[in-house]
Short mmCIF file of C-alpha atoms in Angstrom, two decimals:
data_model
loop_
_atom_site.label_atom_id
_atom_site.label_comp_id
_atom_site.label_asym_id
_atom_site.label_seq_id
_atom_site.Cartn_x
_atom_site.Cartn_y
_atom_site.Cartn_z
CA ALA A 1 18.75 5.45 15.00
CA ASP A 2 17.86 2.49 12.70
CA VAL A 3 20.34 2.00 9.87
CA ASN A 4 20.38 -0.67 7.20
CA VAL A 5 22.67 -0.23 4.21
CA THR A 6 23.57 -2.80 1.55
CA SER A 7 26.02 -2.03 -1.28
CA ASN A 8 24.64 -4.83 -3.47
CA PHE A 9 21.04 -6.09 -3.51
CA GLU A 10 21.90 -9.47 -5.06
CA PHE A 11 24.51 -10.09 -2.41
CA ARG A 12 21.79 -9.45 0.29
CA GLN A 13 19.43 -11.85 -1.44
CA ILE A 14 22.07 -14.66 -1.38
CA PHE A 15 23.84 -14.21 1.87
CA SER A 16 21.26 -12.75 4.31
CA ASP A 17 20.99 -14.70 7.55
CA ASN A 18 17.19 -14.68 7.55
CA ILE A 19 14.50 -14.99 4.94
CA LEU A 20 12.80 -11.64 5.81
CA SER A 21 15.91 -9.71 4.88
CA ALA A 22 16.50 -11.75 1.74
CA ILE A 23 13.07 -11.15 0.23
CA SER A 24 12.38 -7.65 1.39
CA PRO A 25 12.53 -5.21 -1.55
CA GLU A 26 13.03 -2.21 0.77
CA GLU A 27 15.85 -0.82 2.76
CA ARG A 28 15.60 1.96 5.29
CA SER A 29 18.13 4.06 7.18
CA LEU A 30 16.75 6.48 9.71
CA PHE A 31 17.98 8.94 12.36
CA TYR A 32 15.18 10.49 14.30
CA LEU A 33 14.11 12.48 17.34
CA ASN A 34 10.61 12.54 18.70
CA LYS A 35 8.87 14.52 21.44
CA ASN A 36 5.25 14.30 22.40
CA TRP A 37 3.47 16.60 24.85
CA ARG A 38 -0.20 17.33 25.44
CA SER A 39 -1.85 17.23 21.88
CA PHE A 40 1.42 18.02 20.00
CA SER A 41 3.99 15.81 18.35
CA PHE A 42 7.41 16.98 17.15
CA ASN A 43 9.48 14.84 14.83
CA ALA A 44 12.92 15.39 13.22
CA GLN A 45 14.57 12.89 11.03
CA PHE A 46 17.36 12.24 8.53
CA GLY A 47 16.58 9.20 6.43
CA GLU A 48 16.75 7.29 3.18
CA GLN A 49 14.59 4.52 1.79
CA SER A 50 15.54 2.34 -1.20
CA SER A 51 13.11 0.16 -3.02
CA PHE A 52 14.27 -2.51 -5.50
CA ILE A 53 11.69 -3.27 -8.21
CA GLY A 54 12.24 -5.94 -10.89
CA GLU A 55 11.87 -4.74 -14.52
CA PHE A 56 10.43 -7.44 -16.90
CA ASP A 57 9.78 -7.49 -20.66
CA LYS A 58 6.39 -8.50 -22.22
CA ASN A 59 7.48 -12.20 -22.15
CA GLY A 60 8.06 -12.12 -18.42
CA ASN A 61 11.89 -12.21 -18.70
CA PHE A 62 13.85 -10.27 -16.08
CA VAL A 63 15.59 -7.17 -17.58
CA SER A 64 17.16 -5.35 -14.70
CA ASP A 65 16.49 -3.91 -11.26
CA GLN A 66 14.79 -0.54 -10.91
CA ILE A 67 16.01 1.28 -7.80
CA VAL A 68 13.90 4.02 -6.31
CA LYS A 69 15.64 6.08 -3.55
CA VAL A 70 13.85 8.68 -1.43
CA ARG A 71 15.89 10.80 0.96
CA LYS A 72 14.82 13.32 3.61
CA PHE A 73 17.65 15.53 4.78
CA PRO A 74 16.36 16.92 6.99
CA SER A 75 12.65 16.61 7.88
CA VAL A 76 11.06 18.55 10.71
CA GLU A 77 7.39 18.05 11.57
CA LEU A 78 5.08 19.58 14.14
CA ASN A 79 1.56 17.98 14.33
CA LYS A 80 -1.38 18.54 16.56
CA ARG A 81 -3.95 15.80 17.15
CA SER A 82 -7.64 16.67 17.05
CA THR A 83 -8.70 18.49 20.25
CA LYS A 84 -11.76 20.45 21.28
CA ILE A 85 -11.41 24.18 20.72
CA SER A 86 -13.50 25.11 23.75
CA GLU A 87 -16.08 23.55 26.05
CA SER A 88 -18.84 25.78 24.60
CA LEU A 89 -18.14 24.98 20.95
CA PRO A 90 -18.22 21.41 19.65
CA PHE A 91 -15.40 22.07 17.18
CA TYR A 92 -12.16 20.02 17.01
CA PHE A 93 -8.97 21.49 15.57
CA SER A 94 -5.87 19.72 14.25
CA PHE A 95 -2.98 20.37 11.90
CA ASP A 96 0.02 18.84 10.25
CA SER A 97 3.07 20.82 9.28
CA ALA A 98 6.54 20.00 7.88
CA LEU A 99 9.66 21.64 6.70
CA GLU A 100 11.72 19.24 4.67
CA GLY A 101 14.60 18.86 2.27
CA VAL A 102 13.71 15.88 0.02
CA ARG A 103 15.32 14.00 -2.87
CA ARG A 104 14.09 11.18 -5.19
CA SER A 105 15.93 9.23 -7.83
CA GLU A 106 14.80 6.36 -10.05
CA THR A 107 17.40 4.29 -11.96
CA VAL A 108 17.08 1.29 -14.20
CA GLY A 109 20.48 -0.36 -14.58
CA SER A 110 22.82 2.58 -14.96
CA ASP A 111 20.19 4.88 -16.52
CA PHE A 112 18.32 7.63 -14.63
CA ARG A 113 14.62 7.84 -15.24
CA LEU A 114 14.09 10.61 -12.70
CA LYS A 115 16.53 12.52 -10.60
CA THR A 116 15.67 15.56 -8.52
CA PRO A 117 18.22 18.09 -7.19
CA SER A 118 20.16 16.96 -4.14
CA VAL A 119 17.74 19.01 -1.92
CA VAL A 120 14.16 19.98 -2.91
CA GLN A 121 12.71 22.34 -0.34
CA ARG A 122 9.15 21.37 0.67
CA LEU A 123 7.08 23.37 3.16
CA ASP A 124 3.66 21.91 4.09
CA PHE A 125 0.91 23.13 6.31
CA ALA A 126 -2.56 21.45 6.64
CA PRO A 127 -5.04 22.62 9.33
CA ARG A 128 -8.44 20.81 9.70
CA VAL A 129 -11.62 21.50 11.66
CA THR A 130 -14.11 18.83 12.56
CA PHE A 131 -17.52 19.63 13.96
CA PRO A 132 -19.70 16.55 14.88
CA LEU A 133 -23.35 17.53 14.79
CA LYS A 134 -25.91 16.31 17.30
CA SER A 135 -27.56 13.02 16.40
CA PHE A 136 -31.11 13.00 15.12
CA ALA A 137 -33.27 9.92 15.23
CA GLY A 138 -30.16 7.79 15.62
CA PHE A 139 -28.43 9.37 12.64
CA THR A 140 -25.00 11.11 13.25
CA LEU A 141 -23.46 13.45 10.80
CA THR A 142 -19.80 14.58 11.17
CA PRO A 143 -18.51 17.16 8.63
CA SER A 144 -14.78 17.95 8.43
CA ILE A 145 -13.03 20.58 6.33
CA GLY A 146 -9.30 21.05 5.85
CA LEU A 147 -7.01 23.34 3.80
CA ARG A 148 -3.53 22.38 2.65
CA SER A 149 -0.78 24.53 1.22
CA THR A 150 2.51 23.03 0.02
CA PHE A 151 5.51 24.90 -1.42
CA TYR A 152 8.08 23.21 -3.64
CA SER A 153 11.35 24.78 -4.70
CA ASP A 154 11.33 22.63 -7.84
CA SER A 155 8.64 21.16 -10.04
CA LEU A 156 8.12 18.67 -12.83
CA ASP A 157 7.75 19.45 -16.57
CA PRO A 158 4.61 17.50 -17.46
CA VAL A 159 5.56 17.35 -21.18
CA GLN A 160 9.27 16.37 -20.89
CA ARG A 161 8.62 14.63 -17.56
CA GLN A 162 11.88 16.16 -16.25
CA VAL A 163 12.64 18.24 -13.22
CA SER A 164 12.74 22.00 -13.68
CA GLY A 165 13.80 24.69 -11.28
CA LEU A 166 10.54 26.51 -11.18
CA ASN A 167 8.83 27.00 -7.84
CA LEU A 168 5.35 25.51 -7.22
CA PHE A 169 2.60 26.34 -4.70
CA ARG A 170 -0.02 23.62 -4.38
CA ASN A 171 -3.24 24.61 -2.55
CA TYR A 172 -6.47 22.70 -2.11
CA ALA A 173 -9.49 22.19 0.15
CA ASP A 174 -10.58 18.87 1.52
CA LEU A 175 -14.17 18.41 2.60
CA SER A 176 -15.47 15.11 4.05
CA VAL A 177 -18.89 14.21 5.51
CA ASP A 178 -19.39 11.06 7.59
CA LEU A 179 -22.96 9.82 7.98
CA ARG A 180 -23.73 6.92 10.31
CA ALA A 181 -27.20 5.40 10.40
CA PRO A 182 -28.75 3.74 13.46
CA ALA A 183 -27.37 0.24 14.06
CA LEU A 184 -29.83 -2.65 13.69
CA ALA A 185 -29.45 -5.57 16.08
CA LYS A 186 -31.25 -8.87 16.72
CA VAL A 187 -30.55 -11.70 19.18
CA PHE A 188 -30.92 -15.14 17.71
CA ARG A 189 -31.90 -17.93 20.16
CA ARG A 190 -31.69 -21.65 20.31
CA ARG A 191 -34.83 -23.87 20.52
CA ASP A 192 -34.69 -23.85 24.28
CA GLY A 193 -34.79 -20.08 24.37
CA THR A 194 -31.15 -19.43 25.35
CA PRO A 195 -29.26 -16.74 23.45
CA TRP A 196 -27.15 -18.08 20.61
CA PHE A 197 -25.58 -15.04 18.97
CA LYS A 198 -26.30 -11.38 18.31
CA HIS A 199 -26.15 -9.82 14.84
CA ILE A 200 -25.44 -6.08 14.52
CA ILE A 201 -25.75 -4.28 11.20
CA GLU A 202 -24.13 -0.81 10.83
CA PRO A 203 -24.52 1.00 7.45
CA PHE A 204 -22.29 4.01 6.71
CA VAL A 205 -21.86 6.63 4.02
CA GLU A 206 -18.78 8.86 3.56
CA TYR A 207 -18.62 11.74 1.09
CA ARG A 208 -15.28 13.38 0.09
CA ARG A 209 -14.39 16.34 -2.09
CA ILE A 210 -10.86 17.47 -2.75
CA ALA A 211 -10.69 20.60 -5.04
CA GLY A 212 -8.10 23.05 -6.20
CA ILE A 213 -5.21 20.80 -7.33
CA ASP A 214 -4.56 22.31 -10.76
CA GLU A 215 -0.88 21.43 -10.85
CA TYR A 216 -0.93 17.66 -10.30
CA GLY A 217 1.20 17.07 -13.42
CA ARG A 218 3.85 19.57 -12.16
CA THR A 219 4.08 18.17 -8.63
CA LEU A 220 7.15 16.12 -7.82
CA LYS A 221 6.04 12.72 -6.54
CA ILE A 222 8.46 12.20 -3.66
CA ASP A 223 6.27 10.30 -1.14
CA GLU A 224 2.65 10.01 -0.06
CA ARG A 225 2.52 13.69 0.89
CA ASP A 226 2.57 14.49 -2.82
CA LEU A 227 0.37 11.69 -4.21
CA ILE A 228 -2.92 13.54 -3.71
CA ALA A 229 -5.34 14.19 -6.56
CA GLU A 230 -8.68 15.88 -6.86
CA THR A 231 -11.74 13.76 -6.16
CA ASN A 232 -15.48 13.91 -5.81
CA GLU A 233 -16.59 10.58 -4.38
CA ILE A 234 -18.86 8.77 -2.11
CA ALA A 235 -18.01 5.65 -0.22
CA TYR A 236 -20.81 3.44 1.14
CA GLY A 237 -20.84 0.15 2.93
CA ILE A 238 -22.19 -2.03 5.64
CA ASN A 239 -20.51 -3.50 8.68
CA ASN A 240 -21.76 -6.77 10.20
CA SER A 241 -20.80 -8.06 13.63
CA PHE A 242 -21.71 -11.43 15.06
CA LEU A 243 -21.34 -11.54 18.85
CA VAL A 244 -21.39 -14.55 21.24
CA LYS A 245 -20.91 -14.62 25.00
CA ARG A 246 -17.82 -16.33 26.38
CA THR A 247 -16.11 -16.53 29.74
CA ASN A 248 -12.59 -15.19 30.04
CA GLY A 249 -11.67 -17.50 32.89
CA GLU A 250 -13.11 -19.56 35.72
CA GLY A 251 -15.62 -17.74 37.89
CA THR A 252 -16.02 -14.78 35.49
CA ALA A 253 -19.30 -13.67 34.02
CA PRO A 254 -19.76 -14.24 30.25
CA GLN A 255 -18.72 -11.27 28.14
CA PRO A 256 -19.58 -10.36 24.54
CA HIS A 257 -16.99 -11.66 22.08
CA GLU A 258 -16.95 -10.81 18.34
CA LEU A 259 -17.03 -14.16 16.58
CA LEU A 260 -17.24 -12.80 13.03
CA ASN A 261 -16.86 -9.39 11.43
CA LEU A 262 -17.85 -8.80 7.80
CA THR A 263 -17.53 -5.41 6.05
CA VAL A 264 -18.49 -4.64 2.49
CA THR A 265 -17.41 -1.29 0.97
CA GLN A 266 -17.51 0.36 -2.46
CA LYS A 267 -16.76 3.80 -3.84
CA TYR A 268 -18.54 5.86 -6.57
CA PHE A 269 -16.47 8.50 -8.32
CA PHE A 270 -18.33 11.43 -9.72
CA ASP A 271 -15.11 12.48 -11.52
CA PRO A 272 -13.42 9.29 -12.87
CA THR A 273 -10.44 11.36 -14.18
CA PHE A 274 -9.64 12.75 -10.72
CA GLY A 275 -9.15 16.26 -12.05
CA GLY A 276 -7.03 14.96 -15.03
CA ALA A 277 -4.56 13.13 -12.76
CA LEU A 278 -5.51 9.66 -14.03
CA ARG A 279 -3.27 8.28 -16.74
CA GLU A 280 -5.13 5.55 -18.60
CA GLY A 281 -3.14 2.32 -19.28
CA GLU A 282 -0.73 2.96 -16.35
CA ARG A 283 -0.68 1.73 -12.80
CA ASN A 284 -2.05 4.80 -11.06
CA GLN A 285 -1.45 4.97 -7.34
CA PHE A 286 -2.55 8.17 -5.62
CA PHE A 287 -4.85 9.34 -2.84
CA PRO A 288 -7.68 8.55 -2.47
CA ILE A 289 -7.91 5.46 -4.80
CA ASN A 290 -5.10 3.79 -2.82
CA THR A 291 -7.21 3.83 0.37
CA LEU A 292 -9.64 1.05 -0.46
CA ALA A 293 -7.30 -1.83 -1.29
CA GLY A 294 -3.57 -2.53 -1.34
CA PHE A 295 -3.64 -3.37 -5.06
CA ALA A 296 -3.99 -0.81 -7.85
CA PHE A 297 -7.24 -0.61 -9.78
CA GLY A 298 -6.92 2.82 -11.49
CA GLY A 299 -5.65 1.80 -14.86
CA ILE A 300 -8.83 3.03 -16.68
CA LYS A 301 -11.61 5.54 -16.16
CA ARG A 302 -14.26 4.06 -13.97
CA ASP A 303 -17.21 5.30 -11.88
CA LEU A 304 -17.25 2.46 -9.49
CA SER A 305 -14.45 0.98 -7.54
CA PRO A 306 -14.15 -2.80 -7.04
CA LEU A 307 -16.33 -4.20 -4.25
CA ASN A 308 -14.11 -4.56 -1.17
CA ILE A 309 -14.97 -7.40 1.21
CA LYS A 310 -13.19 -8.00 4.49
CA ALA A 311 -14.04 -10.76 6.96
CA ARG A 312 -12.36 -11.77 10.20
CA LEU A 313 -13.28 -14.92 12.23
CA ARG A 314 -12.24 -15.44 15.83
CA PRO A 315 -13.46 -18.87 17.00
CA THR A 316 -11.37 -18.45 20.14
CA PRO A 317 -9.56 -15.44 21.67
CA THR A 318 -6.22 -16.94 20.48
CA VAL A 319 -7.15 -18.01 16.91
CA PHE A 320 -8.15 -15.87 13.97
CA ALA A 321 -8.73 -16.25 10.29
CA ASP A 322 -8.96 -13.48 7.65
CA VAL A 323 -10.47 -13.28 4.14
CA ARG A 324 -10.10 -10.20 1.97
CA LEU A 325 -11.03 -9.79 -1.57
CA ASN A 326 -11.82 -7.15 -4.24
CA TYR A 327 -14.51 -8.08 -6.78
CA ASP A 328 -14.58 -6.00 -9.96
CA THR A 329 -18.15 -5.13 -10.82
CA LYS A 330 -16.99 -3.65 -14.12
CA PHE A 331 -15.24 -6.84 -15.50
CA HIS A 332 -17.13 -9.29 -13.23
CA ASP A 333 -14.05 -11.00 -11.84
CA ILE A 334 -11.98 -11.22 -8.63
CA ARG A 335 -9.05 -8.78 -8.81
CA ASP A 336 -7.24 -10.03 -5.71
CA PHE A 337 -7.79 -12.48 -2.92
CA ILE A 338 -6.12 -12.79 0.43
CA VAL A 339 -6.45 -15.54 3.03
CA GLY A 340 -4.72 -15.44 6.39
CA ALA A 341 -4.78 -17.20 9.76
CA GLY A 342 -2.90 -16.97 12.98
CA LEU A 343 -2.49 -18.36 16.53
CA THR A 344 -1.33 -16.52 19.56
CA LYS A 345 -0.41 -18.24 22.81
CA GLY A 346 1.41 -16.37 25.50
CA ILE A 347 4.58 -14.88 23.97
CA ILE A 348 4.35 -17.13 20.86
CA SER A 349 2.56 -15.90 17.69
CA VAL A 350 2.33 -17.81 14.37
CA SER A 351 0.55 -16.51 11.25
CA GLN A 352 0.43 -17.24 7.59
CA SER A 353 -0.96 -15.30 4.59
CA TRP A 354 -1.63 -16.30 1.01
CA TYR A 355 -2.16 -13.73 -1.80
CA TYR A 356 -3.75 -14.17 -5.18
#
């Protein structure tokens, strides 16, 4: 059990005994049981999560706290990780399943914006089959197809934006195809002929199609299980690795060490409305547009996502530096920028991050 309850958020901000508790906008209380065996995982939990979000007017003045509470009472999950069906068939099968009683409430001050019944029944089952194909000329293709069916005892009125007592069945298919091209590599040498570093280039393309979600507007948005919209997209990118040889200690042979990793990724959306789920002028956060970056970019219809760039430098095994940014090719500007660095020595670890 992991329980954290505060009766007053402002009190916690002022009197917390550490800075992490004072600035954290989230509060979790969780009772759980877990059992793992072979390829299966069983989880049972009773929990509540509260998020405190500041409400501001157009001039930037604080208005009040918005409190979002999500409760699972109870939640029972049975999952199976991807395993080979048989030795003769190169198919891999997995599934996720859950039987839950969930509740969500959103309040601003003393007013309720959204309040579900005390227990909304949610039954979810999602099997998936993956069948990696044999490589051809260095190219590897891995298709994967999954089905998902979710039952809700209550639903949302998309016009009034209020909870109704009508049942809802949400069913959809999820197809993904992962294509990996042959890696290109070259060893750069110093003037005396000794190896300097090795550069490896790995391009990749991923196609995804989620179809069948006709009731996105009626789906209660409790947690990430419900924030799934239709999509027809392709993600493409290139991964660069720069390797050098270093010794791990005295008398050991030099081993390859990744000095720098640089990955550039972008998505193209064939359906910029995501089956009608996109609400222009609002901060849309749903799967799959929340998978590329931690910051929302779905406020308008767009065919291309921002260009996502991630770089990690490790000059030594104990020191690292990160740079992550999203460049908007539609507005030709940087949307967000993250710089981080850290040092690990024995049991001591120090790190710092800066966000723009």
